[in-house]
Short mmCIF file of C-alpha atoms in Angstrom, two decimals:
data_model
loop_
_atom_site.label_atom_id
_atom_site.label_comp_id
_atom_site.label_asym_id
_atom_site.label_seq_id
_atom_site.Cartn_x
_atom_site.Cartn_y
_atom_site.Cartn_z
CA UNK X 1 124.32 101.48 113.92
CA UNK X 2 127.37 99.29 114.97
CA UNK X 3 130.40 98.67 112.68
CA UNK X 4 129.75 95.09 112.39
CA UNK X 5 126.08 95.74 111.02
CA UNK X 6 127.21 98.58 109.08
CA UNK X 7 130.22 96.32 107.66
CA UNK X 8 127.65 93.69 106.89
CA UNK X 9 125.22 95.93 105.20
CA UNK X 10 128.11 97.45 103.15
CA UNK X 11 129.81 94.24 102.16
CA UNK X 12 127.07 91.02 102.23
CA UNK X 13 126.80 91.63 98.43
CA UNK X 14 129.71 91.48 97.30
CA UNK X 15 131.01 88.62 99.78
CA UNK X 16 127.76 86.52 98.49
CA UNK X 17 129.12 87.45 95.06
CA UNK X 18 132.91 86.56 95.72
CA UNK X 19 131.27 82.96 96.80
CA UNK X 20 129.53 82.21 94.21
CA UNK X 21 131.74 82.92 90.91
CA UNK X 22 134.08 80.61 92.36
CA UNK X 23 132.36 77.43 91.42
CA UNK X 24 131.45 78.43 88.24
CA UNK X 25 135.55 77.17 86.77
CA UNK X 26 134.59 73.95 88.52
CA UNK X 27 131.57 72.87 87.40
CA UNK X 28 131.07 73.87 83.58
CA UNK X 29 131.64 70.23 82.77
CA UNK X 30 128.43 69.87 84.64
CA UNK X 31 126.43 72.83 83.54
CA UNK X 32 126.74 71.80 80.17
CA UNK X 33 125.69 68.26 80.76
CA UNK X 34 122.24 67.33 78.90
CA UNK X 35 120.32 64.75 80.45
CA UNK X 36 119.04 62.02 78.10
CA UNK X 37 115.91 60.32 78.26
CA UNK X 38 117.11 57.21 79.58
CA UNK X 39 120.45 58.36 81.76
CA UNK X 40 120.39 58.63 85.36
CA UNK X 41 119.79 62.19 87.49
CA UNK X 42 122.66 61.95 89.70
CA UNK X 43 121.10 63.91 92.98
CA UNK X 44 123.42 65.15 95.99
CA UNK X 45 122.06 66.34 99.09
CA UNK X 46 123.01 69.88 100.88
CA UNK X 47 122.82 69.38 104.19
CA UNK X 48 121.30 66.07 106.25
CA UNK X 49 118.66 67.85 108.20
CA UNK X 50 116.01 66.21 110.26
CA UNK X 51 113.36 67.54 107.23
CA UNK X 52 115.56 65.39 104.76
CA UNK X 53 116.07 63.15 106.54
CA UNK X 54 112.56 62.65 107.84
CA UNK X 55 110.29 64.71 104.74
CA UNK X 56 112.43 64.89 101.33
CA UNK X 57 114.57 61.31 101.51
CA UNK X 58 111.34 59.64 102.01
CA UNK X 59 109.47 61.55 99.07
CA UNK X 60 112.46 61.60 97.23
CA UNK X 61 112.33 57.43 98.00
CA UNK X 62 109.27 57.17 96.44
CA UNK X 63 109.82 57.82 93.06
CA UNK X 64 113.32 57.57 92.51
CA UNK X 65 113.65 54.10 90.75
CA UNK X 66 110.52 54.74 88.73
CA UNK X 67 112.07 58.20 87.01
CA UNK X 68 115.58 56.83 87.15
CA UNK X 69 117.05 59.06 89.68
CA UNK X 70 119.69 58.33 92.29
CA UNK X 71 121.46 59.90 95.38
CA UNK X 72 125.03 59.99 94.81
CA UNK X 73 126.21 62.89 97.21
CA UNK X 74 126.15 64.09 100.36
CA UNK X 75 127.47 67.62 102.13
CA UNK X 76 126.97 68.55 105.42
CA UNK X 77 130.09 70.52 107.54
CA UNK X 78 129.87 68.34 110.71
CA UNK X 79 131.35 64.89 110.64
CA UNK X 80 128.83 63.26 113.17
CA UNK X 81 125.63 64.07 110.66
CA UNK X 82 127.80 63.65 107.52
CA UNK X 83 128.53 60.10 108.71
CA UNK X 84 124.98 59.57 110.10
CA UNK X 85 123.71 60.55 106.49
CA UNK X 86 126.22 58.43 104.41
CA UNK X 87 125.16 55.59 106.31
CA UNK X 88 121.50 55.83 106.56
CA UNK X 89 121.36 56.81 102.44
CA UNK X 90 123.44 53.99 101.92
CA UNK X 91 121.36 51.98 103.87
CA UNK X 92 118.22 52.78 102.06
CA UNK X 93 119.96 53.30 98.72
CA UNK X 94 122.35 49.78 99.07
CA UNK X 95 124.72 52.99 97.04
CA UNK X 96 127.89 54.15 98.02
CA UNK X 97 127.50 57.89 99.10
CA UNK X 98 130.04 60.44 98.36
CA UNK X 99 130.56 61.98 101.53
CA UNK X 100 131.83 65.90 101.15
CA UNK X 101 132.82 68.08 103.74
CA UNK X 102 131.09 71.43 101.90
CA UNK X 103 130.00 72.08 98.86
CA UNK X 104 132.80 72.63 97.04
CA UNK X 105 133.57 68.84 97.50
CA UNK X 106 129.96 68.23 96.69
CA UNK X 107 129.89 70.46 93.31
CA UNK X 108 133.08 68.84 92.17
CA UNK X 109 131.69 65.43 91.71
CA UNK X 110 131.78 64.08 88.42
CA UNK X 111 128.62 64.63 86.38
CA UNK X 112 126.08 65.73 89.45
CA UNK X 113 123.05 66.97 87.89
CA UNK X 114 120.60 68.52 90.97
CA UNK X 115 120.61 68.76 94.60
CA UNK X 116 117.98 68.56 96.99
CA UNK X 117 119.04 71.83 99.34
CA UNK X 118 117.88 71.74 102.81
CA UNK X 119 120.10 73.67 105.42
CA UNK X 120 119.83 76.75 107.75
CA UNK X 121 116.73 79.20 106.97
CA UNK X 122 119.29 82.12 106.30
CA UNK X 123 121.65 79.95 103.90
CA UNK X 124 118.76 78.58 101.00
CA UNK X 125 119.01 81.62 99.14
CA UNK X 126 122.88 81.37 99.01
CA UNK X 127 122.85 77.27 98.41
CA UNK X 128 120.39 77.94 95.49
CA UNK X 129 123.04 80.45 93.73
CA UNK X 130 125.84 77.94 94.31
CA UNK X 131 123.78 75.66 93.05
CA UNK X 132 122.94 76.87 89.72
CA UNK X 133 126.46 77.93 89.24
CA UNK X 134 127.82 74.66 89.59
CA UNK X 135 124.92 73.79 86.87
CA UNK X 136 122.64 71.91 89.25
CA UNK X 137 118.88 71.59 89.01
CA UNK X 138 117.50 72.45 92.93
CA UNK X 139 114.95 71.73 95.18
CA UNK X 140 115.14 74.37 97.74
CA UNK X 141 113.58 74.17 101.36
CA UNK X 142 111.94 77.50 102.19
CA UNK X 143 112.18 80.07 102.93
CA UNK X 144 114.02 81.22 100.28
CA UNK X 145 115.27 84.35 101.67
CA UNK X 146 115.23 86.42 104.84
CA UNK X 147 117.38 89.44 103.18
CA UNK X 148 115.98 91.20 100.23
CA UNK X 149 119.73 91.48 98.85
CA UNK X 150 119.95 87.57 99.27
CA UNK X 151 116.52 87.40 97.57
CA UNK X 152 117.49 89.55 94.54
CA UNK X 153 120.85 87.89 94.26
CA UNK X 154 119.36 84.28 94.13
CA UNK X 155 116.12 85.17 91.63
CA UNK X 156 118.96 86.86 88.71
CA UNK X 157 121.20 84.03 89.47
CA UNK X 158 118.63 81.19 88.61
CA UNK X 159 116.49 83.43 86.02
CA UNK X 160 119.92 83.64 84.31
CA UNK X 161 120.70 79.81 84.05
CA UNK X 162 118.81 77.61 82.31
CA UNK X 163 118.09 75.32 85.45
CA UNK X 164 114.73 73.62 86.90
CA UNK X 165 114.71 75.29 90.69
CA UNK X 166 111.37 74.33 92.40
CA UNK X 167 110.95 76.21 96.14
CA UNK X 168 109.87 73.51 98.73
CA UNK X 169 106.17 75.01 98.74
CA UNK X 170 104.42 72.06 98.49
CA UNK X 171 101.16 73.22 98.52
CA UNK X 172 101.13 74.36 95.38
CA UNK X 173 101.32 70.33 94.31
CA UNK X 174 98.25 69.37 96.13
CA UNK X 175 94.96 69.27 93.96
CA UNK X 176 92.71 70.60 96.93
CA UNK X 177 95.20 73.78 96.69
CA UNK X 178 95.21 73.82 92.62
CA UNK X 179 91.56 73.60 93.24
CA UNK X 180 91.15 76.56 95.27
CA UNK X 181 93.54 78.60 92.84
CA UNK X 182 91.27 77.83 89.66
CA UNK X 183 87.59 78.55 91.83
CA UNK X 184 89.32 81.87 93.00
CA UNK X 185 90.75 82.96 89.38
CA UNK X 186 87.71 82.18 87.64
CA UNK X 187 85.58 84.47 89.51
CA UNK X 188 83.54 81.90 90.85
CA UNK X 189 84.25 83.16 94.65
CA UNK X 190 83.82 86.99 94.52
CA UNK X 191 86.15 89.68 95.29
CA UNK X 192 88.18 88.27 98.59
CA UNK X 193 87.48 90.38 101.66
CA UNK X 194 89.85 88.40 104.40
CA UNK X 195 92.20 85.52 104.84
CA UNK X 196 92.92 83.99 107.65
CA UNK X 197 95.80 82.59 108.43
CA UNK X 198 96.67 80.23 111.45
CA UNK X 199 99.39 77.92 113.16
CA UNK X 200 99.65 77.26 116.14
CA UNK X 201 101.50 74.25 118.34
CA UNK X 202 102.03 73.57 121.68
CA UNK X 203 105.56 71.99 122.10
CA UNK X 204 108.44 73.12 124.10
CA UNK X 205 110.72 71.17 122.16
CA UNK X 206 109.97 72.65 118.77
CA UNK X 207 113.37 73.45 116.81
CA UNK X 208 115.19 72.51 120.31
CA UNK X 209 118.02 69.97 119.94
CA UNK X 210 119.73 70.13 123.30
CA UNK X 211 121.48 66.59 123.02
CA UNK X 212 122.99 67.50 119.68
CA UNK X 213 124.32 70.76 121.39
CA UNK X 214 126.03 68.61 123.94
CA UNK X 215 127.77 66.74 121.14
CA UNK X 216 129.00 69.39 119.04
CA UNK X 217 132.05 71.44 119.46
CA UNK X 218 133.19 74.36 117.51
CA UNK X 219 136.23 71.86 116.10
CA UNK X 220 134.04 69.91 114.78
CA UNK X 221 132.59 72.62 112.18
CA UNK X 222 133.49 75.50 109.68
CA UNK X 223 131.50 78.00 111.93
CA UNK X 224 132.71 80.64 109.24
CA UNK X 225 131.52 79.18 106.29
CA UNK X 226 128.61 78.45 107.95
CA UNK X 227 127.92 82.13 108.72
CA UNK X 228 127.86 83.16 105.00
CA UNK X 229 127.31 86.85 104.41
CA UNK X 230 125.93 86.92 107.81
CA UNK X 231 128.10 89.08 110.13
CA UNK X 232 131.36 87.90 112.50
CA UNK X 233 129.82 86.08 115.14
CA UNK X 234 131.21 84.38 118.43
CA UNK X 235 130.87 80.46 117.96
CA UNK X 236 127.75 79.27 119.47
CA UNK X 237 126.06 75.43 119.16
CA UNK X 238 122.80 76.93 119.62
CA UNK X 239 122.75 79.21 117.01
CA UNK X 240 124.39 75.99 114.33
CA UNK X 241 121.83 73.45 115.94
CA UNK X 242 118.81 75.69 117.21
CA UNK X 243 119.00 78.37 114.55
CA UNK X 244 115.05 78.58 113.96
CA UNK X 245 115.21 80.64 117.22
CA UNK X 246 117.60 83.01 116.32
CA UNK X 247 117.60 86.08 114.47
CA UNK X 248 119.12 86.60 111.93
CA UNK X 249 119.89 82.89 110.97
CA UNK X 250 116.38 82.56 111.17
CA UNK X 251 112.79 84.72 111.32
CA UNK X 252 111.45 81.64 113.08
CA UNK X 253 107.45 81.43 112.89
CA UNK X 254 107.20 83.62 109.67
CA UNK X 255 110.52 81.98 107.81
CA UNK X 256 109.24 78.84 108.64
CA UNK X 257 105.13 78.36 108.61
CA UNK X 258 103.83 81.72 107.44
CA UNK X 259 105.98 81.44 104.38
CA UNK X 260 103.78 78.44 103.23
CA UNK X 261 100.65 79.82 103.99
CA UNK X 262 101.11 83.90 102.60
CA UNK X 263 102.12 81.82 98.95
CA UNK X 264 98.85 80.36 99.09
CA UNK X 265 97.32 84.24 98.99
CA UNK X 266 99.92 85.38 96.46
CA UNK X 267 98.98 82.16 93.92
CA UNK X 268 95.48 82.51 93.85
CA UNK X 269 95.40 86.24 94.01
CA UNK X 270 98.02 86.79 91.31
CA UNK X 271 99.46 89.57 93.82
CA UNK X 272 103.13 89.82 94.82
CA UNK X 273 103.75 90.63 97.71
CA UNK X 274 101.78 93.08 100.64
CA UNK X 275 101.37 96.55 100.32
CA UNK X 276 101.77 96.72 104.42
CA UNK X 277 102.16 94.46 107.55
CA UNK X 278 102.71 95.79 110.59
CA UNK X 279 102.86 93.19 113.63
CA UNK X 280 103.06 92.46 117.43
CA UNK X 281 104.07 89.41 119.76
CA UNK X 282 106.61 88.42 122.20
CA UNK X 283 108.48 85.25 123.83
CA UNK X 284 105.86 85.10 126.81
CA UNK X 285 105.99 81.91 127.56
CA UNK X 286 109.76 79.59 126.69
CA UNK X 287 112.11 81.87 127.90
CA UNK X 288 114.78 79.44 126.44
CA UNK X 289 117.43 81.85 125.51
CA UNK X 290 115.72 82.58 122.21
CA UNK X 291 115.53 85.84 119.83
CA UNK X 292 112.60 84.91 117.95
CA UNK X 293 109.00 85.16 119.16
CA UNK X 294 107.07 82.45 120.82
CA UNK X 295 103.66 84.38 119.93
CA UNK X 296 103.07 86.71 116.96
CA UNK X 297 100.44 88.45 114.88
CA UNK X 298 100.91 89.62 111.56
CA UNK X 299 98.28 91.96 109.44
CA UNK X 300 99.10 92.44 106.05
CA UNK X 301 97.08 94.85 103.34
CA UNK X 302 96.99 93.45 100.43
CA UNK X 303 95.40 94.81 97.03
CA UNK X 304 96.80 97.14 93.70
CA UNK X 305 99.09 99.70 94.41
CA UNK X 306 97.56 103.08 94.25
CA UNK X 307 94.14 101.60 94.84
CA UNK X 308 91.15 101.65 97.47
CA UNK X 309 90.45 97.68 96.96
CA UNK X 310 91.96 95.39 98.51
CA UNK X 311 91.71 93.20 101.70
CA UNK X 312 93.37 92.27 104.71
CA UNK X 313 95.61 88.89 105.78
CA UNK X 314 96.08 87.97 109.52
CA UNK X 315 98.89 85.57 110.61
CA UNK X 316 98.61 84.23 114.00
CA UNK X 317 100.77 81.86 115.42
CA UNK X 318 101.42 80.85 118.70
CA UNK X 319 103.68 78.09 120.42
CA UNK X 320 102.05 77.53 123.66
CA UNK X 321 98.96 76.31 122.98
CA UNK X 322 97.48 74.58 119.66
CA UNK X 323 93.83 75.07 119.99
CA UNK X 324 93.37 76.18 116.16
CA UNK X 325 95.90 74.42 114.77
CA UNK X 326 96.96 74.68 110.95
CA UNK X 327 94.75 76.07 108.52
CA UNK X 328 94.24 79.06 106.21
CA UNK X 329 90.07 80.20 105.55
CA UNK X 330 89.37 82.54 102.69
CA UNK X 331 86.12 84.74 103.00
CA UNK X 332 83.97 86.63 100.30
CA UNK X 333 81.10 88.54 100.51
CA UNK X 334 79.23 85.14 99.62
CA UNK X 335 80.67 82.46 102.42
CA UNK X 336 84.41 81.12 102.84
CA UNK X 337 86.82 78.86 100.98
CA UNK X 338 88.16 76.43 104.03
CA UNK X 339 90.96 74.49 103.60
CA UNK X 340 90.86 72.62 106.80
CA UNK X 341 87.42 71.39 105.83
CA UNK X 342 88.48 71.65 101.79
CA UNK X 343 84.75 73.05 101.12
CA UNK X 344 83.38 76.14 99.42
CA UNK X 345 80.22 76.97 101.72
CA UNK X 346 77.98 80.21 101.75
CA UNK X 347 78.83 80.70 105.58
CA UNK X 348 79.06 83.59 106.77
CA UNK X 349 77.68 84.96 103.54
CA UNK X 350 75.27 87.93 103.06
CA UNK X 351 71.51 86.49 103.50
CA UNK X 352 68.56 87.45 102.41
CA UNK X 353 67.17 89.39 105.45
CA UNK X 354 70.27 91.20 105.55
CA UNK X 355 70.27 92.18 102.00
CA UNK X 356 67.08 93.14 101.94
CA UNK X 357 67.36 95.60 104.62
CA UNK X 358 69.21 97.72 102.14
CA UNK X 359 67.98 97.05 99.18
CA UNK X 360 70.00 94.41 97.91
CA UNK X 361 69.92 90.77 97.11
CA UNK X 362 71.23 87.82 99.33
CA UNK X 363 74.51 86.77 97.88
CA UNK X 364 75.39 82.93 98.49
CA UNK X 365 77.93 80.85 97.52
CA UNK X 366 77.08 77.36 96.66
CA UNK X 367 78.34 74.68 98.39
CA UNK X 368 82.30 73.15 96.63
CA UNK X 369 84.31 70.19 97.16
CA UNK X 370 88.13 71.29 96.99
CA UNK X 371 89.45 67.66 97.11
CA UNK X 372 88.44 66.24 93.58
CA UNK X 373 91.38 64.45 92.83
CA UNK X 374 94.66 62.60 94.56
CA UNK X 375 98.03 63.20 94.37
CA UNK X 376 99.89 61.52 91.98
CA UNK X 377 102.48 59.11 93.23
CA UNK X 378 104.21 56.01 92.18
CA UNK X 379 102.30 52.85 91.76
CA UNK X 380 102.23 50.04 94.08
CA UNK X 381 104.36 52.32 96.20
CA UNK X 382 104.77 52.58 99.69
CA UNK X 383 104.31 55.90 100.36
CA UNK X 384 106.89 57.90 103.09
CA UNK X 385 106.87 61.89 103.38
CA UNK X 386 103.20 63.39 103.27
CA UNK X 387 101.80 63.34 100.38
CA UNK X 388 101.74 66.96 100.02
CA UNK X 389 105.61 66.96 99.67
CA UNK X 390 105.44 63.53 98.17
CA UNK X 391 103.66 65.12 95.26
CA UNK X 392 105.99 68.34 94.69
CA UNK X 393 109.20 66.42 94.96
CA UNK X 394 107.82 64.40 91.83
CA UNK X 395 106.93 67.26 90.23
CA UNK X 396 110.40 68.27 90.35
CA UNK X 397 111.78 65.79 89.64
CA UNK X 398 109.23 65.47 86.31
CA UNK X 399 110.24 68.69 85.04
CA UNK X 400 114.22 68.16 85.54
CA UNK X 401 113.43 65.85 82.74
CA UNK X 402 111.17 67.45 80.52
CA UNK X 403 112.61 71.28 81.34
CA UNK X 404 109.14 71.99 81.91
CA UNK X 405 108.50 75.28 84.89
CA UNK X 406 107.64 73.30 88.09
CA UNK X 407 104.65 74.33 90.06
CA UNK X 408 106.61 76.45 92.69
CA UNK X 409 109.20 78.25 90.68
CA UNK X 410 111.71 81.06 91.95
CA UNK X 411 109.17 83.58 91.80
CA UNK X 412 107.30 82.19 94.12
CA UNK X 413 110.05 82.44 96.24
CA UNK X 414 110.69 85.35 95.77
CA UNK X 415 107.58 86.66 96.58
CA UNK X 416 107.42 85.04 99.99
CA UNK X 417 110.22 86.20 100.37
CA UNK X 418 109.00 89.64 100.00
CA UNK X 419 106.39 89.24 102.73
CA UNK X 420 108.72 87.38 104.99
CA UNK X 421 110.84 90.65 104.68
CA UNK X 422 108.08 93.08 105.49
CA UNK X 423 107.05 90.97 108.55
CA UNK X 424 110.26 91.05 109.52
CA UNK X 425 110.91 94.44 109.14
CA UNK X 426 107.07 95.06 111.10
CA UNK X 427 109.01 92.75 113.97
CA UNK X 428 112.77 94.05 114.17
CA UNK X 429 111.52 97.89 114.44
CA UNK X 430 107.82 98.31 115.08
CA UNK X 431 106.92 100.10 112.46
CA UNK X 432 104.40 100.25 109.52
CA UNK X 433 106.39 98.16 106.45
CA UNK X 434 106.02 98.81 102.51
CA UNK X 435 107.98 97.76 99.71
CA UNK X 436 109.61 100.26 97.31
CA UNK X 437 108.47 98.56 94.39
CA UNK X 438 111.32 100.75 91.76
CA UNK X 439 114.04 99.62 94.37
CA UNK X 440 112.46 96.32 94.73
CA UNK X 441 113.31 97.27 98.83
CA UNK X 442 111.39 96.94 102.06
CA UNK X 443 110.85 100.19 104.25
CA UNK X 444 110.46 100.97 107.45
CA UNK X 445 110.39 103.97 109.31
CA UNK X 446 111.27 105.83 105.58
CA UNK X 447 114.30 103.71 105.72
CA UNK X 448 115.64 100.26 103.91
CA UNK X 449 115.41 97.44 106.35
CA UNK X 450 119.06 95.63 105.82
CA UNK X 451 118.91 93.55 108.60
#
């Protein structure tokens, strides 16, 4: 082990901890604020990314006059997007927009009650902590954490305020999803036997931003801040710009697609996290520079600790070709759960001339419609954002006013989180990984994977 990792695994505690008492002297005029029925939720926005800017503005949009919200703030460290974003909210706001330089600029506004958190993969984790210090509500992309020590510090941090955090898992907002969770908890399915998990694209320019790289210089940025607890690093556009492909600002495919689809098995399961994943891949086909893999397979054992039940999770994802697609299938004994086709359906299931070549009886599901019901959203509105996301950013926004838990909350991402960790600890070292339940710490190789 090098002395920079070893320095980082030593110290990336405490520095996250040194970071994030010092807003608390700041803000208490804020944490103490209580929002009335009829006042305003003043919003400010960490970080003008192309998924805010494109995704969580636009759902944000929709119901923002209707539940008396507003967007009053925005931080991002590089000039060029921090003016881009002041001008386009203002734009679609007709509101001034407090432009901040970091988040201690941000966090000293008068009165700011939430923030909508959407920066580097690595950084949510640490953004949420600030957040709640400063005594802001959050919506926080995901993943929420690519370190377990990150993970830990951000789930006591929010568990000990009294603030609405809801992790950007959207699916947990859509009815077709909610659906699937009841059918599967009331036993109506069977015990699950596999899932079946799959994304695939085939775009050379996904998480590239080459003209942006041209544009920014290391001037232009705090390239320290933005490292975080992440070790000393030599300044590099790519990594500020492209980070998705980098390790460890990033995990890439599992940080930022597998993440959304391994909460889906948690939810309706009621399980926390794997009891193994071991995986496999490469970058075989945009040798770009990148760290993180272009192809991957996960496999994940999941069941009861201590137990001979159970099933197994695959996570495929490839970036080369997109025959496949998106989609996650659920199977049973009795047929699947599909949500691609959002039907319950006995295929697949054990017939009759099967059965009865050992005795037993055919066992068939019956056929289910998942998608029962729409999202809510605003009335007469024009609808930007999917309505997946359109859904969950109201439900967040719901429950910032009636205190209520919002359907993702922290644990869920911390429990993505957890899997995100194994498969990342499967990918950095080969090996089998577990999770040390006591120690709440993933293993690999009978070691704690750090980093």
């Amino acid at each position: 082990m090098d002395n920079t990792r070893r320095t980082f695994i030593k110290q990336s505690v405490l520095l996250a901890a040194a970071t994030y008492a010092g807003t608390l002297s700041t803000s208490a005029k804020s944490y103490n604020r209580i929002i009335g029925a009829n006042d305003r939720v003043r919003v400010g926005a960490v970080g003008f990314s192309d998924r805010f800017r494109e995704t969580l503005f636009p759902c944000f949009q929709n119901h923002y006059k209707e539940l008396n919200f507003d967007l009053v703030g925005l931080s991002d460290l590089w000039a060029y997007r921090r003016d881009q974003g002041t001008a386009f909210l203002k734009e679609k706001t007709g509101s001034d927009i407090k432009s901040c330089r970091n988040n201690d600029e941000l966090y000293a506004m008068k009165d700011l009650d939430a923030v909508i958190i959407s920066t580097a993969d690595f950084q949510h984790a640490l953004h949420t902590i600030e957040a709640v210090k400063a005594g802001c509500d959050a919506y926080v992309e995901k993943p929420f954490a690519e370190t377990m020590d990150d993970a830990k510090a951000a789930l006591k941090a929010v568990k000990s305020s009294n603030k609405i955090v809801q992790i950007g898992s959207q699916r947990r907002s859509g009815e077709n999803y909610k659906n699937a969770a009841e059918y599967i908890q009331q036993g109506k399915f069977g015990p699950i036997t596999a899932v079946d998990l799959v994304w695939n694209v085939n775009q050379p320019g996904r998480w590239r931003r080459p003209a942006l790289v041209a544009k920014l210089k290391q001037e232009d940025i705090d390239w320290k801040r933005f490292l975080l607890n992440r070790p000393a690093d030599t300044w590099d556009p790519r990594k500020y710009l492209e980070y998705r492909l980098f390790w460890p600002y990033s995990s890439g495919m599992p940080g930022q697609w597998m993440s959304h689809q391994i909460d889906t098995v948690h939810w309706f399961t009621q399980l926390h996290h794997p009891r193994s994943v071991v995986a496999n891949g490469g970058i075989y086909t945009w040798k770009d520079g990148r760290k993180n893999w272009d192809t991957m397979v996960a496999v994940f054992d999941y069941g009861k600790p201590n137990t001979s039940d159970g099933f197994q999770v695959t996570f495929t994802s490839r970036m080369q070709n997109s025959v496949g697609d998106v989609g996650e299938v659920y199977y049973s004994n009795g047929g699947e759960l599909n949500l691609i086709t959002n039907k319950v359906s006995p295929k697949g299931g054990l017939g009759e001339k099967e059965a009865a070549a050992m005795g037993m009886k055919a066992n068939l599901l019956g056929n289910f419609d998942l998608s029962k019901a729409e999202i809510k959203t605003a009335t007469g509105a024009s609808m930007g954002g999917d309505p997946l996301t359109s859904g969950h950013m109201r439900n967040w926004m719901e429950c910032v006013r009636s205190r209520k838990t919002p359907n993702a909350p922290v644990e869920a991402g911390y429990y993505h989180s957890i899997a995100n960790i194994m498969t990342n600890a499967a990918v950095h070292t080969g090996a089998k990984a577990t999770f040390d339940e006591q120690k709440q710490e993933v293993m690999a190789n009978g070691k704690t994977f750090k980093y």
